[in-house]
Coordinates of C-alpha atoms (C1' of nucleotides) in Angstrom, one line a residue:
Chain I
M1 CA 0.0 0.0 -0.1
L2 CA 1.1 3.3 -1.1
A3 CA 1.6 5.9 1.5
A4 CA -0.4 8.5 -0.4
E5 CA -3.2 5.7 -0.5
R6 CA -3.1 5.2 3.0
R7 CA -3.7 9.1 3.7
D8 CA -6.6 9.0 1.2
H9 CA -7.9 6.0 3.0
L10 CA -7.5 7.6 6.6
L11 CA -9.4 10.6 5.0
A12 CA -12.3 8.4 3.8
L13 CA -12.4 6.8 6.7
L14 CA -13.0 10.1 8.7
A15 CA -15.4 11.4 6.3
N16 CA -17.7 7.9 6.6
E17 CA -17.3 7.0 10.0
G18 CA -16.3 10.3 11.5
K19 CA -13.6 9.0 13.6
I20 CA -10.3 7.1 13.2
V21 CA -9.1 4.7 16.0
A22 CA -5.3 4.1 15.3
K23 CA -5.2 0.5 16.8
D24 CA -8.0 -0.3 14.5
V25 CA -6.8 1.1 10.9
A26 CA -3.2 -0.5 11.8
A27 CA -5.0 -4.0 12.5
G28 CA -7.0 -3.4 9.5
L29 CA -4.6 -2.5 7.2
G30 CA -1.9 -4.8 8.3
I31 CA 0.6 -1.9 9.0
S32 CA 2.3 -0.9 12.1
E33 CA 0.6 1.8 14.5
D34 CA 3.7 4.3 14.1
S35 CA 2.8 4.5 10.3
V36 CA -1.0 5.3 11.4
R37 CA 0.2 7.8 14.2
R38 CA 2.6 9.4 11.7
D39 CA 0.0 9.8 8.9
L40 CA -2.3 11.3 11.5
R41 CA 0.4 13.7 12.8
D42 CA 0.8 15.0 9.3
L43 CA -2.8 15.5 8.1
A44 CA -3.3 17.0 11.5
A45 CA -0.3 19.6 10.6
E46 CA -2.2 20.5 7.3
G47 CA -5.3 20.8 9.1
L48 CA -7.4 18.0 7.3
C49 CA -8.2 16.3 10.9
Q50 CA -7.8 16.7 14.7
R51 CA -5.4 14.5 16.8
V52 CA -6.9 13.0 19.8
Y53 CA -5.7 10.7 22.1
G54 CA -6.3 7.3 20.3
G55 CA -6.7 8.2 16.8
A56 CA -8.2 11.3 15.2
L57 CA -11.7 13.2 14.5
P58 CA -12.7 15.4 11.8
V59 CA -11.9 19.0 12.0
S60 CA -15.0 20.5 13.1
P61 CA -15.0 24.4 12.6
A62 CA -18.6 24.3 14.1
V63 CA -17.0 22.8 17.5
V64 CA -14.1 25.0 17.0
D65 CA -16.2 28.1 16.7
Y66 CA -18.5 27.0 19.5
A67 CA -16.1 26.3 21.9
A68 CA -14.2 29.5 20.9
R69 CA -17.5 31.5 21.0
Q70 CA -18.2 30.0 24.8
A71 CA -14.9 29.2 26.1
V72 CA -13.3 31.9 28.6
T73 CA -10.4 32.9 26.4
P74 CA -7.3 31.6 27.7
D75 CA -5.7 34.2 30.2
A76 CA -2.7 34.5 28.1
K77 CA -4.6 35.5 25.0
Q78 CA -6.8 37.9 26.9
K79 CA -3.8 39.7 28.2
V80 CA -2.2 40.0 25.0
A81 CA -5.4 41.1 23.5
S82 CA -5.9 44.2 25.9
V83 CA -2.5 45.7 25.2
A84 CA -3.2 45.2 21.5
A85 CA -6.5 46.7 22.0
G86 CA -4.7 49.7 23.4
L87 CA -2.8 50.3 20.6
V88 CA -5.7 51.5 18.5
P89 CA -6.0 55.1 18.7
P90 CA -9.8 56.9 18.4
G91 CA -10.4 57.6 15.1
G92 CA -7.6 55.0 13.6
V93 CA -7.7 52.4 11.2
L94 CA -7.1 49.0 11.9
I95 CA -6.5 45.6 10.0
L96 CA -7.1 42.7 12.1
D97 CA -6.4 39.3 11.0
G98 CA -8.3 36.2 12.0
G99 CA -7.9 33.8 14.7
T100 CA -9.0 33.1 18.4
T101 CA -6.5 35.9 19.5
A102 CA -7.6 38.2 17.1
L103 CA -11.1 37.7 18.2
A104 CA -10.1 38.7 21.4
V105 CA -8.6 41.4 20.4
A106 CA -11.9 42.9 18.9
R107 CA -13.7 41.9 22.0
A108 CA -10.9 43.9 23.9
L109 CA -11.6 47.0 22.0
P110 CA -13.7 49.6 23.9
K111 CA -17.3 49.3 23.1
D112 CA -17.6 53.0 22.3
L113 CA -14.2 53.4 20.5
A114 CA -14.5 55.3 17.0
C115 CA -12.4 53.5 14.9
T116 CA -12.2 51.8 11.4
V117 CA -11.4 47.9 11.4
I118 CA -10.8 46.0 8.3
T119 CA -11.2 42.2 8.5
H120 CA -11.4 39.0 6.1
S121 CA -12.8 37.2 9.0
P122 CA -16.5 36.8 9.2
T123 CA -16.0 36.1 12.6
I124 CA -14.4 39.0 13.7
A125 CA -17.0 41.1 11.7
A126 CA -19.8 39.6 13.5
A127 CA -18.1 40.1 17.0
L128 CA -17.6 43.7 16.1
L129 CA -21.3 44.3 15.6
D130 CA -22.0 45.6 18.7
H131 CA -19.3 48.3 18.7
P132 CA -21.9 51.2 17.8
Q133 CA -18.8 53.3 16.9
A134 CA -16.5 51.0 14.9
E135 CA -17.0 50.9 11.0
I136 CA -16.3 47.8 10.0
F137 CA -14.7 46.8 6.4
L138 CA -14.9 43.3 5.3
L139 CA -12.3 41.7 2.7
G140 CA -14.1 39.2 1.0
G141 CA -13.0 35.9 -0.8
R142 CA -13.3 32.4 -0.4
I143 CA -13.8 31.3 2.9
F144 CA -10.8 28.8 4.2
K145 CA -12.5 26.8 6.3
H146 CA -9.7 25.6 8.9
S147 CA -9.3 29.1 10.0
A148 CA -12.4 30.5 9.0
V149 CA -11.2 33.5 7.1
A150 CA -11.2 34.9 3.4
C151 CA -8.3 33.9 1.4
G152 CA -7.0 33.5 -2.1
A153 CA -6.7 35.8 -5.2
A154 CA -10.1 37.8 -4.6
A155 CA -9.1 38.6 -0.6
V156 CA -5.4 39.5 -1.7
E157 CA -7.1 41.7 -4.4
A158 CA -9.4 43.3 -2.2
A159 CA -6.8 43.7 0.5
Q160 CA -4.8 46.2 -2.1
N161 CA -7.3 48.6 -2.0
V162 CA -7.4 49.3 1.8
S163 CA -4.6 51.3 4.1
A164 CA -4.3 51.3 7.3
D165 CA -2.4 52.7 10.5
L166 CA -2.4 49.6 12.2
C167 CA -2.4 45.8 11.6
L168 CA -2.5 43.1 14.2
L169 CA -1.3 39.9 13.1
G170 CA -1.7 36.5 14.7
V171 CA 0.6 33.8 13.9
T172 CA 1.4 30.3 14.9
G173 CA 5.2 30.2 15.0
V174 CA 7.4 33.1 16.0
H175 CA 11.1 32.1 15.5
P176 CA 14.2 34.2 15.7
E177 CA 15.6 33.2 12.4
A178 CA 12.5 31.5 10.7
G179 CA 10.6 35.0 11.3
L180 CA 6.6 34.5 12.0
T181 CA 5.2 31.5 10.3
T182 CA 2.0 29.7 9.9
G183 CA 0.5 26.2 9.0
D184 CA -1.2 27.2 5.6
A185 CA 0.5 29.0 2.4
E186 CA -2.7 30.8 1.4
E187 CA -3.2 32.0 4.8
A188 CA 0.5 33.2 4.9
A189 CA 0.0 35.0 1.3
M190 CA -3.1 36.7 2.9
K191 CA -1.5 38.0 6.2
R192 CA 1.6 39.2 3.9
A193 CA -0.8 41.2 1.8
L194 CA -2.4 42.7 5.2
A195 CA 0.8 43.5 6.6
A196 CA 1.8 45.1 3.6
R197 CA -1.1 47.7 3.6
A198 CA -0.5 48.8 7.2
A199 CA 1.7 51.8 8.5
E200 CA 2.8 49.4 11.4
T201 CA 2.4 45.6 12.1
Y202 CA 2.5 44.2 15.6
V203 CA 2.4 40.5 16.2
L204 CA 0.2 38.8 18.5
A205 CA 1.6 35.8 20.0
S206 CA 0.9 34.0 23.4
S207 CA 4.3 32.6 25.1
E208 CA 3.5 29.2 23.6
K209 CA 4.1 30.4 20.2
I210 CA 7.4 31.7 21.0
G211 CA 10.6 29.9 19.6
T212 CA 8.4 27.3 17.5
A213 CA 8.0 27.6 13.5
S214 CA 5.5 26.5 11.1
R215 CA 6.0 25.6 7.5
F216 CA 5.2 28.7 5.9
R217 CA 6.8 31.9 6.3
V218 CA 4.8 35.3 6.8
L219 CA 7.0 38.1 7.2
P220 CA 10.8 38.7 8.1
W221 CA 11.4 40.6 11.4
A222 CA 12.4 43.3 9.2
E223 CA 8.9 44.1 8.2
V224 CA 7.3 44.0 11.6
S225 CA 7.0 46.7 14.1
G226 CA 6.8 45.1 17.3
L227 CA 5.7 41.7 19.1
I228 CA 3.1 41.5 21.5
T229 CA 3.5 38.7 23.9
D230 CA 2.8 37.5 27.3
A231 CA 6.2 35.7 27.4
D232 CA 8.9 36.2 30.1
P233 CA 10.9 39.2 28.6
H234 CA 14.1 37.7 29.7
D235 CA 13.2 34.5 27.7
A236 CA 16.4 33.6 25.4
V237 CA 14.4 33.8 22.5
I238 CA 12.8 37.4 23.1
E239 CA 16.3 38.8 23.8
Q240 CA 17.2 37.4 20.7
L241 CA 14.4 39.1 18.9
K242 CA 15.2 42.5 21.1
A243 CA 18.7 42.1 19.4
L244 CA 17.3 42.2 16.1
G245 CA 15.2 45.2 16.8
V246 CA 11.7 44.1 17.4
E247 CA 9.8 46.2 19.9
I248 CA 8.6 43.7 22.5
L249 CA 5.1 44.7 24.2
A250 CA 4.8 42.8 27.3
A251 CA 1.4 41.6 28.3
D252 CA 1.5 40.7 32.0
Chain C
M1 CA -14.7 4.9 22.1
L2 CA -12.0 7.8 22.2
A3 CA -11.6 10.2 25.1
A4 CA -12.3 12.9 22.7
E5 CA -15.4 11.3 21.2
R6 CA -16.4 11.1 24.5
R7 CA -16.1 14.6 25.2
D8 CA -18.0 15.7 22.1
H9 CA -20.8 13.4 23.1
L10 CA -21.2 14.9 26.5
L11 CA -21.3 18.5 24.7
A12 CA -23.9 17.2 22.6
L13 CA -25.8 15.8 25.2
L14 CA -25.3 18.8 27.0
A15 CA -26.5 21.0 24.1
N16 CA -29.6 18.6 23.4
E17 CA -31.1 17.8 26.5
G18 CA -29.8 20.9 28.8
K19 CA -28.3 18.6 31.6
I20 CA -26.0 15.9 32.1
V21 CA -26.2 13.2 34.8
A22 CA -23.1 11.5 35.6
K23 CA -24.5 8.4 36.4
D24 CA -26.5 8.0 33.5
V25 CA -24.1 8.6 31.0
A26 CA -21.4 6.1 32.4
A27 CA -24.4 3.7 32.2
G28 CA -25.4 4.6 28.8
L29 CA -21.5 4.6 27.4
G30 CA -20.4 1.7 29.7
I31 CA -17.6 3.5 31.1
S32 CA -17.2 4.5 35.2
E33 CA -18.7 7.3 36.3
D34 CA -15.0 8.2 37.5
S35 CA -14.4 9.2 33.7
V36 CA -17.2 11.2 33.1
R37 CA -16.7 13.2 36.2
R38 CA -13.2 13.7 35.1
D39 CA -14.5 14.8 31.8
L40 CA -16.8 17.4 33.2
R41 CA -14.4 18.6 35.3
D42 CA -12.1 19.6 32.6
L43 CA -15.0 20.8 30.3
A44 CA -15.8 22.9 33.5
A45 CA -12.5 24.2 33.6
E46 CA -12.1 25.1 29.9
G47 CA -15.7 26.9 30.4
L48 CA -17.9 24.7 28.3
C49 CA -20.2 23.7 31.1
Q50 CA -21.4 24.2 34.7
R51 CA -20.3 21.5 37.2
V52 CA -23.3 20.7 39.4
Y53 CA -23.9 17.8 42.1
G54 CA -24.8 15.0 40.1
G55 CA -23.8 15.9 36.8
A56 CA -23.3 19.2 34.8
L57 CA -25.5 22.0 33.3
P58 CA -24.7 24.2 30.3
V59 CA -22.8 27.2 31.0
S60 CA -25.3 29.7 30.4
P61 CA -29.1 29.5 28.9
A62 CA -27.4 30.8 25.6
V63 CA -25.9 27.7 25.2
V64 CA -28.6 25.4 25.0
D65 CA -30.0 28.4 22.7
Y66 CA -27.3 28.0 20.2
A67 CA -28.1 24.5 19.6
A68 CA -31.8 24.8 20.0
R69 CA -32.0 28.3 18.0
Q70 CA -32.8 26.3 14.9
A71 CA -35.8 25.2 16.5
V72 CA -36.5 28.5 18.5
T73 CA -36.5 30.2 14.9
P74 CA -40.0 31.5 14.5
D75 CA -41.9 28.9 12.5
A76 CA -43.0 30.5 9.7
K77 CA -39.3 31.4 9.1
Q78 CA -38.4 28.1 9.5
K79 CA -41.1 26.6 6.8
V80 CA -39.8 29.1 4.3
A81 CA -36.5 28.3 5.1
S82 CA -36.8 24.5 4.5
V83 CA -38.5 25.0 1.1
A84 CA -36.0 27.3 0.2
A85 CA -33.2 24.8 0.9
G86 CA -34.8 22.4 -0.8
L87 CA -34.2 24.4 -4.4
V88 CA -30.7 24.4 -3.8
P89 CA -29.4 21.2 -5.9
P90 CA -26.3 19.2 -5.2
G91 CA -23.1 21.0 -7.1
G92 CA -25.5 24.1 -7.2
V93 CA -24.1 27.7 -7.0
L94 CA -26.3 29.9 -4.4
I95 CA -26.2 33.3 -3.7
L96 CA -27.6 34.0 -0.2
D97 CA -29.1 37.0 1.2
G98 CA -28.4 38.3 4.7
G99 CA -31.3 38.4 7.6
T100 CA -32.7 36.1 10.1
T101 CA -34.7 34.0 7.4
A102 CA -31.4 33.7 5.1
L103 CA -29.8 32.5 8.1
A104 CA -32.4 30.2 8.5
V105 CA -32.0 29.1 5.2
A106 CA -28.0 28.3 5.7
R107 CA -28.9 26.4 8.8
A108 CA -31.5 24.4 6.8
L109 CA -29.0 23.4 4.0
P110 CA -28.2 19.7 4.4
K111 CA -24.9 19.3 6.6
D112 CA -23.5 17.2 3.5
L113 CA -24.5 19.1 0.7
A114 CA -21.9 20.1 -2.0
C115 CA -22.4 23.5 -3.0
T116 CA -21.1 27.0 -3.4
V117 CA -22.5 29.6 -1.2
I118 CA -22.1 33.4 -2.2
T119 CA -23.0 35.7 0.7
H120 CA -22.4 39.1 1.9
S121 CA -23.3 38.3 5.3
P122 CA -20.6 37.3 7.8
T123 CA -23.2 35.8 10.0
I124 CA -24.3 33.7 7.2
A125 CA -20.6 32.7 6.2
A126 CA -20.0 32.1 10.1
A127 CA -23.1 29.7 10.1
L128 CA -21.8 27.6 7.3
L129 CA -18.5 27.0 8.5
D130 CA -19.9 23.5 9.8
H131 CA -21.0 22.3 6.2
P132 CA -18.1 20.7 5.6
Q133 CA -18.8 20.3 1.7
A134 CA -20.0 23.8 1.2
E135 CA -17.8 26.1 -0.5
I136 CA -18.1 29.8 0.7
F137 CA -17.7 33.0 -0.9
L138 CA -17.8 35.9 1.0
L139 CA -18.4 39.3 -0.6
G140 CA -16.4 42.1 1.2
G141 CA -17.3 45.7 1.7
R142 CA -18.3 48.3 4.4
I143 CA -20.5 46.5 6.9
F144 CA -24.1 47.7 7.4
K145 CA -24.6 47.4 11.2
H146 CA -28.3 47.5 11.1
S147 CA -28.8 44.3 9.1
A148 CA -24.7 43.0 9.6
V149 CA -24.3 42.6 5.7
A150 CA -21.7 44.2 3.4
C151 CA -23.1 46.9 1.4
G152 CA -21.9 50.1 -0.8
A153 CA -19.7 50.4 -3.5
A154 CA -17.4 47.5 -3.0
A155 CA -19.7 45.2 -2.1
V156 CA -21.6 45.9 -5.4
E157 CA -18.6 45.6 -7.2
A158 CA -17.5 42.3 -5.6
A159 CA -20.9 40.9 -6.6
Q160 CA -20.5 41.8 -10.1
N161 CA -17.7 39.1 -10.4
V162 CA -19.5 36.2 -9.5
S163 CA -22.5 34.0 -11.3
A164 CA -24.9 31.4 -9.4
D165 CA -27.9 29.2 -10.5
L166 CA -30.2 30.6 -7.8
C167 CA -30.3 33.8 -5.8
L168 CA -32.4 33.8 -2.5
L169 CA -33.3 37.2 -1.5
G170 CA -35.1 38.4 1.9
V171 CA -37.0 41.7 1.5
T172 CA -39.0 43.4 4.4
G173 CA -42.2 44.5 1.8
V174 CA -44.2 42.6 -0.7
H175 CA -46.7 44.2 -2.3
P176 CA -48.0 43.4 -5.9
E177 CA -47.7 46.8 -7.0
A178 CA -44.7 48.4 -5.3
G179 CA -42.5 44.9 -6.0
L180 CA -40.1 43.9 -3.7
T181 CA -39.1 46.6 -1.0
T182 CA -36.8 47.2 2.0
G183 CA -35.9 49.9 4.3
D184 CA -32.8 51.1 3.1
A185 CA -31.4 52.2 -0.2
E186 CA -28.0 50.6 0.0
E187 CA -29.2 47.2 0.9
A188 CA -31.9 47.8 -1.9
A189 CA -29.1 48.2 -4.3
M190 CA -27.2 45.5 -2.9
K191 CA -30.0 43.2 -3.3
R192 CA -30.6 44.4 -6.8
A193 CA -26.8 43.6 -7.8
L194 CA -27.2 40.2 -6.2
A195 CA -30.1 39.2 -7.7
A196 CA -28.8 40.3 -11.3
R197 CA -26.1 37.7 -10.9
A198 CA -28.2 34.8 -10.7
A199 CA -30.2 33.0 -13.3
E200 CA -33.1 32.6 -10.8
T201 CA -33.9 34.9 -8.2
Y202 CA -36.6 33.5 -5.2
V203 CA -37.9 36.0 -2.5
L204 CA -38.1 34.8 0.9
A205 CA -41.0 36.2 3.0
S206 CA -43.2 34.9 5.8
S207 CA -46.5 35.9 5.9
E208 CA -46.5 39.2 8.0
K209 CA -44.4 41.0 5.1
I210 CA -47.0 39.8 2.6
G211 CA -49.1 43.3 1.5
T212 CA -46.5 45.8 2.9
A213 CA -44.2 48.0 1.5
S214 CA -41.0 49.6 2.6
R215 CA -39.5 52.9 1.2
F216 CA -37.0 51.6 -1.0
R217 CA -37.8 49.2 -4.1
V218 CA -35.5 46.3 -4.4
L219 CA -36.9 44.5 -7.8
P220 CA -40.2 44.6 -9.8
W221 CA -41.8 41.4 -10.4
A222 CA -40.6 41.0 -13.6
E223 CA -37.2 40.1 -12.5
V224 CA -38.3 37.7 -9.8
S225 CA -38.8 33.9 -10.6
G226 CA -40.8 33.3 -7.4
L227 CA -41.8 34.2 -3.8
I228 CA -41.7 31.6 -0.8
T229 CA -43.7 32.0 1.9
D230 CA -46.2 30.4 4.3
A231 CA -48.9 32.8 3.7
D232 CA -52.3 31.4 2.7
P233 CA -52.3 30.4 -1.0
H234 CA -55.5 32.2 -1.4
D235 CA -54.6 35.0 0.3
A236 CA -56.0 38.1 -2.0
V237 CA -52.6 39.7 -2.2
I238 CA -51.2 36.2 -3.2
E239 CA -53.9 35.5 -5.6
Q240 CA -52.7 38.9 -7.5
L241 CA -49.3 37.9 -7.4
K242 CA -50.1 34.8 -9.1
A243 CA -52.0 36.6 -11.6
L244 CA -48.7 38.7 -12.4
G245 CA -46.9 35.5 -13.4
V246 CA -44.9 35.1 -10.0
E247 CA -44.5 31.3 -8.8
I248 CA -45.5 30.6 -5.4
L249 CA -44.1 28.0 -3.2
A250 CA -46.2 27.6 -0.5
A251 CA -44.2 26.6 2.8
D252 CA -46.7 24.9 5.3
Chain O
dA1 C1' -28.5 13.8 62.1
dC2 C1' -28.4 9.8 59.4
dG3 C1' -27.6 6.9 55.6
dA4 C1' -26.9 7.4 50.9
dT5 C1' -25.1 9.3 47.0
dA6 C1' -21.4 11.9 44.9
dC7 C1' -17.1 13.6 45.0
dA8 C1' -11.3 14.2 45.0
dT9 C1' -7.3 11.9 45.4
dG10 C1' -3.7 8.7 44.7
dC11 C1' -2.6 4.5 42.8
dA12 C1' -1.3 0.7 39.6
dG13 C1' -1.9 -1.5 35.0
dA14 C1' -2.8 -0.8 30.5
dA15 C1' -2.2 1.7 26.4
dA16 C1' -0.9 5.5 23.5
dC17 C1' 2.7 8.4 22.6
dG18 C1' 7.5 10.4 21.0
dT19 C1' 11.8 9.4 19.4
dG20 C1' 15.9 7.3 18.1
dC21 C1' 17.5 3.7 14.9
dA22 C1' 18.5 0.4 11.7
dA23 C1' 16.8 -2.2 7.5
dG24 C1' 14.9 -1.8 3.3
dA25 C1' 13.0 0.7 -1.1
dA26 C1' 13.2 4.5 -4.4
dC27 C1' 15.5 7.6 -6.6
dA28 C1' 19.4 10.3 -8.8
dG29 C1' 23.7 10.6 -10.5
dG30 C1' 28.0 9.0 -12.3
Chain Y
dC1 C1' 25.1 -1.2 -13.7
dC2 C1' 26.6 0.6 -9.6
dT3 C1' 26.9 4.1 -5.4
dG4 C1' 25.1 7.3 -2.4
dT5 C1' 21.5 9.8 -0.4
dT6 C1' 17.1 10.4 1.1
dC7 C1' 12.7 8.5 2.1
dT8 C1' 9.5 5.1 4.6
dT9 C1' 8.8 1.9 7.5
dG10 C1' 8.8 -1.0 11.8
dC11 C1' 10.9 -2.2 16.3
dA12 C1' 12.5 -0.8 20.7
dC13 C1' 12.8 2.2 24.5
dG14 C1' 11.4 5.4 27.9
dT15 C1' 7.5 9.1 28.9
dT16 C1' 3.1 10.2 29.1
dT17 C1' -1.6 9.9 29.4
dC18 C1' -5.7 7.2 30.4
dT19 C1' -8.6 4.8 33.4
dG20 C1' -10.8 1.9 36.8
dC21 C1' -10.4 0.8 41.7
dA22 C1' -10.0 1.9 46.6
dT23 C1' -10.0 5.5 50.2
dG24 C1' -11.5 8.9 52.6
dT25 C1' -14.2 13.6 52.3
dA26 C1' -17.9 16.4 51.1
dT27 C1' -23.0 16.9 50.1
dC28 C1' -27.7 15.7 49.5
dG29 C1' -32.0 14.2 51.0
dT30 C1' -35.0 12.4 54.6

DNA sequence: ACGATACATGCAGAAACGTGCAAGAACAGG
DNA sequence: CCTGTTCTTGCACGTTTCTGCATGTATCGT
């Protein structure tokens, strides 16, 4: 059995049965559990399944979204979001990325702040509906289900027509050499397009992302104004970033 | 049964029944009460449920509401939405307007329907995230807070670049002479732009809108394929519309 | 106040996990 | 055809996580 064939088999299984039990699949196909686990790990990295103890489950944006809406935002993200929200001046124009941290920023914006928010996330646009003074501009395009944001050519094109004072970007990896990274190429391109349209770009990264890198680069450090994080300011990685000239905004 | 699966099961149970009794679940799934209690403890820690003696309850009434909102949708809109959802063929391209009735349509679409939905409503885009087979295309633009949809020049321009088989339009007034009307000029223009991009246009209108007119005209009857409503087919206004050549799809 | 039930905690066996390693297959270049 | 490289795969190992049970404590209903 070819590796790619196995991969398809797993995805089909996931679609048909709604779950994968590593042990059963290994026994069924006559291969080792290690291979199954490796495949699942890869699929999960690509956002095609959700890895859980014992196997995998389908990525369920509904559940994620549902959980994100109801769950108390983790403390770290909350702190980062508060600091980020403080960067937005009255009357300012903000480009806000998608993702849970950015959503926390949207919620952290003062309810009566008169500003303009440009976003490619329908979730964030919806969250800002109860900010009566905020002008919301939505960037359209094909919705990328994994992270629930508009991506692709149309979205990038739409982004070309806006300009902003500040861009707040969420990423999955923050690494001194690799720069800012994320797990999907389309998303990386979109974030790049957003950052290019703002005078200043600040990155939102809770501490667990510091020192890690994902597959696709978003931006090098030269194009980033600063990093907003709850990580220890004396952390080795943070110190390295400071040496690179990155402004560090501590959230704690 | 996977641990994560069990967790989902608990959340689903919570949403559907509004409560969880640890003992019953343990017996039902054939696992120890300890495991159930541990899961509930974890879920509570994440803010996804409220732990109580003997089991758990939803964190807030809003949670049950979220799952049950489908049912909570006024009956009339629900019926209209069901009929409308039935018009969408597998593989079809649908333009879906904003508004509560259209939202009901989005929810009424079969979860595994492979179709493309084009919308200018971030709310509807978000609601469609849990339709894994649906391709979502979001039309961007300035968000009109009143109805939470993208409107204005940018949105109309974005609409020019798409084409669809079917357009489902919500309106506030349905009148034999006035045609379809709504309360805002920008919205009316946007709806017009959407209808122009689809081969067929059907209007969603629960009975209370029949025979009324708002300030701004959306479309004349000549450009509408049909009307989906729960109003009595023998209603005087409905009869008039039939005479005008409007196809009436009764929802009851 | 009492018994019954639910609970948290610690513990131990089992299962799943990640990692390093080596054997083998696939492949490119000479 | 041979050789070196890369990638895949299964195995072994130590580690982490899960689960059910036992224990003692807290809470509930009567």
